[in-house]
C-alpha positions as a Python dict, from the first residue, in 0.01 Angstrom:
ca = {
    (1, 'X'): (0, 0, 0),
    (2, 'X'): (-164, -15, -328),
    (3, 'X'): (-213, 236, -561),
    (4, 'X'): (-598, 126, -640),
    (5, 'X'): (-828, -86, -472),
    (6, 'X'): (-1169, -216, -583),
    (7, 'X'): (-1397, -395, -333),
    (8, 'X'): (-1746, -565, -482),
    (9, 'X'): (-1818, -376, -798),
    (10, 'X'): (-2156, -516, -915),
    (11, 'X'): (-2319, -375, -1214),
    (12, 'X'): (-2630, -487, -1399),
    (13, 'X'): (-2801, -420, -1719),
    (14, 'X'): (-3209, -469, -1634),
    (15, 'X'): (-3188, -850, -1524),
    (16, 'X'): (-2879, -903, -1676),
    (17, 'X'): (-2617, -917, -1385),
    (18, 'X'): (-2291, -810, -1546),
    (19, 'X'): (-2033, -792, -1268),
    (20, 'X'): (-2101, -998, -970),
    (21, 'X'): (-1881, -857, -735),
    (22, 'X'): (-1532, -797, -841),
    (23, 'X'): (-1245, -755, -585),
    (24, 'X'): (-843, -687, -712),
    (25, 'X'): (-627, -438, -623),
    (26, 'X'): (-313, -321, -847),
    (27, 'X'): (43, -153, -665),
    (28, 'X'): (223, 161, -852),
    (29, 'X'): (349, 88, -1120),
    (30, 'X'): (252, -269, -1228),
    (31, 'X'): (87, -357, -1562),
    (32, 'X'): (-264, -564, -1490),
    (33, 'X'): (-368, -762, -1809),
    (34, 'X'): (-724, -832, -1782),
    (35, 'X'): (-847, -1171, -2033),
    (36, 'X'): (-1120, -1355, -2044),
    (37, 'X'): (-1390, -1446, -2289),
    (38, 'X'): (-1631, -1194, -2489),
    (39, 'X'): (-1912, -1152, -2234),
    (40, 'X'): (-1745, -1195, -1922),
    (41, 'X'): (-1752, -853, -1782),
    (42, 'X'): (-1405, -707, -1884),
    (43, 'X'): (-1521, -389, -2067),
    (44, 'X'): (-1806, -290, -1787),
    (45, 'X'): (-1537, -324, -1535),
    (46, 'X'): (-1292, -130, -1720),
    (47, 'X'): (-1577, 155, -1786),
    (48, 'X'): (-1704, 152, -1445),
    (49, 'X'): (-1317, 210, -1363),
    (50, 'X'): (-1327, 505, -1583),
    (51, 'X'): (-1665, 652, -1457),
    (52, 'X'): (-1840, 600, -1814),
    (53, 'X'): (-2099, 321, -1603),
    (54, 'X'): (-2156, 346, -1281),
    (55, 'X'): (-2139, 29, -1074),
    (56, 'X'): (-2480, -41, -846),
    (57, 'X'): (-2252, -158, -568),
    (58, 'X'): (-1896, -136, -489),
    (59, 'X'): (-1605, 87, -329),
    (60, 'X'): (-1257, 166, -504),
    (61, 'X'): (-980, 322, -311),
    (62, 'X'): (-740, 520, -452),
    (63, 'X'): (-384, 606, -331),
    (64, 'X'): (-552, 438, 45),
    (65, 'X'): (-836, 702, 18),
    (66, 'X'): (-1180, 634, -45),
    (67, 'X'): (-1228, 762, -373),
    (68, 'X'): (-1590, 609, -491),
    (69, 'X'): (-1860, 441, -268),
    (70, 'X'): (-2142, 342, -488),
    (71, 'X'): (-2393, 378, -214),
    (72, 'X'): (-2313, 768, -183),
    (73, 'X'): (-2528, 952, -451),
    (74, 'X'): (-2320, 1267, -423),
    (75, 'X'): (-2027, 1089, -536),
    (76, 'X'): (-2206, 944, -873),
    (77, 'X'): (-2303, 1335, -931),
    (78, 'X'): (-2170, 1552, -1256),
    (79, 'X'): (-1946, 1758, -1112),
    (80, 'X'): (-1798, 1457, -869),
    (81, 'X'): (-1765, 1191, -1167),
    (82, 'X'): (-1602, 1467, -1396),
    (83, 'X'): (-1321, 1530, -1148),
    (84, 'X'): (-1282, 1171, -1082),
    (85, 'X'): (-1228, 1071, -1396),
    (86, 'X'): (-914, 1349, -1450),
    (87, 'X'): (-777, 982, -1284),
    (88, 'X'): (-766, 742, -1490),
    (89, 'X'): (-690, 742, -1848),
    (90, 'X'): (-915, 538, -2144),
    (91, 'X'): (-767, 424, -2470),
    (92, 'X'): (-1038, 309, -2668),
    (93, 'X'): (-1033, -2, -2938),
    (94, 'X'): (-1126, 292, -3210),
    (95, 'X'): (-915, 550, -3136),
    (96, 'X'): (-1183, 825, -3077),
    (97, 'X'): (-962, 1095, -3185),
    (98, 'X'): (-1111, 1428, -3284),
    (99, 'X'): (-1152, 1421, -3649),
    (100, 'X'): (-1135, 1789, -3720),
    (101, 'X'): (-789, 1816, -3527),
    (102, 'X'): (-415, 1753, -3620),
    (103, 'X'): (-226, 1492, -3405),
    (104, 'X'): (-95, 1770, -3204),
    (105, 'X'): (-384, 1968, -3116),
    (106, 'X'): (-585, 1628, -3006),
    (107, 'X'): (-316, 1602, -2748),
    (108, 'X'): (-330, 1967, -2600),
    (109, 'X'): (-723, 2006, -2630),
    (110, 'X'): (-800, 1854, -2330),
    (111, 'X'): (-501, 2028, -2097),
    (112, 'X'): (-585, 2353, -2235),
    (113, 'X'): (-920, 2354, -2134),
    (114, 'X'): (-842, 2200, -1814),
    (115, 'X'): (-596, 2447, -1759),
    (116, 'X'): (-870, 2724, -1787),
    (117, 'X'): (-993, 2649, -1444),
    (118, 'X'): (-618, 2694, -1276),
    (119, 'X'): (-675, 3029, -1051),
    (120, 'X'): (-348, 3204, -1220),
    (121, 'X'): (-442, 3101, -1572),
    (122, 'X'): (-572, 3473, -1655),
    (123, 'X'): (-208, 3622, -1535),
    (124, 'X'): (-14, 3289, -1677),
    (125, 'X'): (-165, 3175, -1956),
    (126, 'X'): (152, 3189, -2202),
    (127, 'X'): (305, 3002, -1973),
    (128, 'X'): (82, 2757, -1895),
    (129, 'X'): (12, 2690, -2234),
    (130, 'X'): (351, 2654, -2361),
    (131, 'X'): (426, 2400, -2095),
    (132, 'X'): (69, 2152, -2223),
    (133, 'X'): (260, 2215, -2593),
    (134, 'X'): (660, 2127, -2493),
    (135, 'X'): (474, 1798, -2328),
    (136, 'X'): (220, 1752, -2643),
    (137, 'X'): (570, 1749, -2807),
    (138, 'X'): (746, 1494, -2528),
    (139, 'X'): (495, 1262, -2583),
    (140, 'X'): (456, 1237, -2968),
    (141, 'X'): (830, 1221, -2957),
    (142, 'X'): (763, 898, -2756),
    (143, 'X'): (518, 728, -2927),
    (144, 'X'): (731, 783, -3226),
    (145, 'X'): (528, 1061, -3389),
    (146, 'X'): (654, 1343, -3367),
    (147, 'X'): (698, 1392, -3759),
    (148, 'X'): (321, 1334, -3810),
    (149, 'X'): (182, 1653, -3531),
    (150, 'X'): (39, 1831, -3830),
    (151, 'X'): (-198, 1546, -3944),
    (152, 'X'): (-515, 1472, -3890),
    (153, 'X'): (-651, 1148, -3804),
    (154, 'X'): (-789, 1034, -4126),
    (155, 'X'): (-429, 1100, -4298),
    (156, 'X'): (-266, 833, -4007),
    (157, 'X'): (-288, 467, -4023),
    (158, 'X'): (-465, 295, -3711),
    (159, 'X'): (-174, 223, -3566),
    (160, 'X'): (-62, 572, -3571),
    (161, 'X'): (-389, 652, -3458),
    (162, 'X'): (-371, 466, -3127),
    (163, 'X'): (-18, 541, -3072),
    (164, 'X'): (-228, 947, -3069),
    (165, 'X'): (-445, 828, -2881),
    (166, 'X'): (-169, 663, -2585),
    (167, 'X'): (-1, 998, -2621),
    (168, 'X'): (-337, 1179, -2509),
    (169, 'X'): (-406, 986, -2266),
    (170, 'X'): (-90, 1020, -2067),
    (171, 'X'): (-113, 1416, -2145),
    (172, 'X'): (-339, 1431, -1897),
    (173, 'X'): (-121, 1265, -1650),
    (174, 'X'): (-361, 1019, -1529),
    (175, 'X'): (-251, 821, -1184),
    (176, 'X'): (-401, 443, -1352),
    (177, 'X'): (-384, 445, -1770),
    (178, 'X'): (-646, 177, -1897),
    (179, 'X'): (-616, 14, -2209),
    (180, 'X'): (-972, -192, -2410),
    (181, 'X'): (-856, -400, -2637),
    (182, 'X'): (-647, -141, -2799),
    (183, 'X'): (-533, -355, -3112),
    (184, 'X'): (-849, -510, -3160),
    (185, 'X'): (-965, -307, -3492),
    (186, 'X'): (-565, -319, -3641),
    (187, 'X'): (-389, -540, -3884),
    (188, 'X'): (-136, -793, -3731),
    (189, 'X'): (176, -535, -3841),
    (190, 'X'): (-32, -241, -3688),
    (191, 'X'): (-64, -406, -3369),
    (192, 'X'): (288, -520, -3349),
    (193, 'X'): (391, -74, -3295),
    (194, 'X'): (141, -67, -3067),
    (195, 'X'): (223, -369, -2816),
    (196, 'X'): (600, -220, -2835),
    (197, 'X'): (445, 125, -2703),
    (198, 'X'): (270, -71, -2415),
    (199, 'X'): (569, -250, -2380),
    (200, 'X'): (775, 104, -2352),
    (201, 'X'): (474, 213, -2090),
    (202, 'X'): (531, -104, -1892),
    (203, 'X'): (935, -82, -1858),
    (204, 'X'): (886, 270, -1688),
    (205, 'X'): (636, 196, -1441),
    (206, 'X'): (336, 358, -1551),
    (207, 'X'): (64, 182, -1397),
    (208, 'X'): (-133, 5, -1677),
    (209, 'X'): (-505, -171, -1720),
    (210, 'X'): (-482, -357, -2015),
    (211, 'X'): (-812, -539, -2155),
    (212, 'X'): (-675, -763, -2443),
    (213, 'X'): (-665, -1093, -2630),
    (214, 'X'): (-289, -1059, -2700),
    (215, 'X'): (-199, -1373, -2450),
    (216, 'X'): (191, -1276, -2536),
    (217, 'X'): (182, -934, -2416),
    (218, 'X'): (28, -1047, -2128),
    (219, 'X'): (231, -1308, -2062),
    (220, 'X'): (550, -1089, -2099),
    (221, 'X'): (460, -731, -2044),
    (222, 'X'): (194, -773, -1745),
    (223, 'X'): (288, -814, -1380),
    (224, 'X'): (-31, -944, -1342),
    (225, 'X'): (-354, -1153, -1450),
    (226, 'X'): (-688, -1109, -1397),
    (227, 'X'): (-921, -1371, -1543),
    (228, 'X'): (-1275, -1274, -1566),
    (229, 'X'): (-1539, -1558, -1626),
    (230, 'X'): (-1916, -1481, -1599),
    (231, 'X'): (-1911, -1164, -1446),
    (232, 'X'): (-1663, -1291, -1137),
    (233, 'X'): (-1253, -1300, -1109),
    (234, 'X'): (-1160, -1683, -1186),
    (235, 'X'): (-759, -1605, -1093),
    (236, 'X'): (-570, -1348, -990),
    (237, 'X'): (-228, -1313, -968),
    (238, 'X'): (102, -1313, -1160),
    (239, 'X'): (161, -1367, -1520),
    (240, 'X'): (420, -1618, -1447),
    (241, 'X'): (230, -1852, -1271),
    (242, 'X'): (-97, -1763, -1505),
    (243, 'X'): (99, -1885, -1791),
    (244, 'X'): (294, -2152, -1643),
    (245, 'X'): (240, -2497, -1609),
    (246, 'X'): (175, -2462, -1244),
    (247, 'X'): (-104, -2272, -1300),
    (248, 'X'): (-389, -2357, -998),
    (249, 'X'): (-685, -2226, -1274),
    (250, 'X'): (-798, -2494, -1481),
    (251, 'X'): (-1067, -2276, -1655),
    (252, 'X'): (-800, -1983, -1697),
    (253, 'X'): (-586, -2333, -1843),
    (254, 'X'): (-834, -2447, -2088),
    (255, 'X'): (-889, -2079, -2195),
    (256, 'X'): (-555, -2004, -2289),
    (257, 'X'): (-503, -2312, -2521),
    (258, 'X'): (-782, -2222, -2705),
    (259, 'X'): (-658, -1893, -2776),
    (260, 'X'): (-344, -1993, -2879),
    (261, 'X'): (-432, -2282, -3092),
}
């Protein structure tokens, strides 16, 4: 059974039809690389994913439950979207860190106050809290940062800064982690320690959306390709065969050389 399931998301801006009905589903643990040309709906589908847009039409099923039917209002409600989102995890290009916290505290912000609404967080807190800080620690320590925890974003490079932001993501254990373009706004040897932290991600099965340009990750890393073209899935389906010479997708074909030339 898969893990998530989306059936016809559509999603338009005024007259401007974005997504035209996009259907793909992704099992536990696979990485999904999602490519395609600037325009052609990658970002909108990866926010609708995340609750930041909400799609005008469309189901997604999560885990084999019905987790978001865009013709039920009560579902696109505050309190509904908020919970929903506790999901799926967002890396942005730009890092979005907090600016006025250290590495460390932008990675036990969000647990803490999420752990405020636990019913034995009066009685536990300590507890709790020491458990949000030994994984803060865990995951710095993965991401290869652990010797930075005391500085604040504008003292890190970007790739240290996304490599934050990964960590703080996954702090909030998220069932999908979604990736836009995440070394889009680094230098070439910046997004080299990035890639190798997907890379890391992808080896232990933690199950990865991955907007990029970087047709070598995707070819290696992902266990899948999704090829958006005007707002509808051209191809879907493995990396292998998406970047083989078998490949049934002439479009998805003609794009690729032209990124790698």
């Amino acid at each position: 059974m898969a893990l998530l399931e989306v059936r016809g998301f559509k999603k338009s801006f005024g007259a401007t039809k974005v997504l035209k009905g996009i259907d793909f589903s992704l099992e536990k643990g696979q990485t999904l690389a999602i490519i395609g040309s600037s325009g052609s709906g990658k970002t909108t589908l990866l926010r609708c994913l995340n609750f930041l847009e909400t799609p005008d039409e469309g189901k997604m099923y999560l885990d084999g439950r019905l987790f978001f039917d865009a013709s039920d209002r009560k579902q696109t409600a505050g309190a509904s979207v908020r919970e929903k989102r506790l999901h799926f995890g967002l890396v942005f290009q730009n890092f979005n860190l907090f600016p006025q916290y250290s590495a460390f505290e932008n990675l036990c912000l969000a647990p803490k106050l999420r752990a405020r609404e636990r019913p034995d967080f009066s009685s536990n807190r300590r507890n709790i809290y020491a458990e949000i800080e030994k994984k803060a620690e865990d995951l710095l320590k993965k991401v290869g940062l652990w010797d930075k925890k005391d500085a604040y974003p504008c003292q890190l490079s970007g790739g240290q800064q996304q490599r934050v932001a990964i960590a703080r993501a996954l702090a909030m254990s998220p069932d999908v982690l979604c990736f836009d373009e995440p070394t889009s706004a680094l230098d070439p040897e910046l997004t080299v320690e990035v890639l190798n932290v997907l890379r890391s991600l992808s080896r232990e099965n933690m199950t990865m959306i991955v907007v990029t340009h970087e047709m070598a990750f995707a070819g290696e890393a992902a266990d899948r390709v999704l090829f958006m073209d005007e707002g509808v899935v051209a191809y879907d389906g493995t990396a292998a065969e998406a970047f083989g010479v078998s490949c049934p997708c002439e479009r998805l074909k003609a794009f690729i050389g032209s990124i790698e030339k």
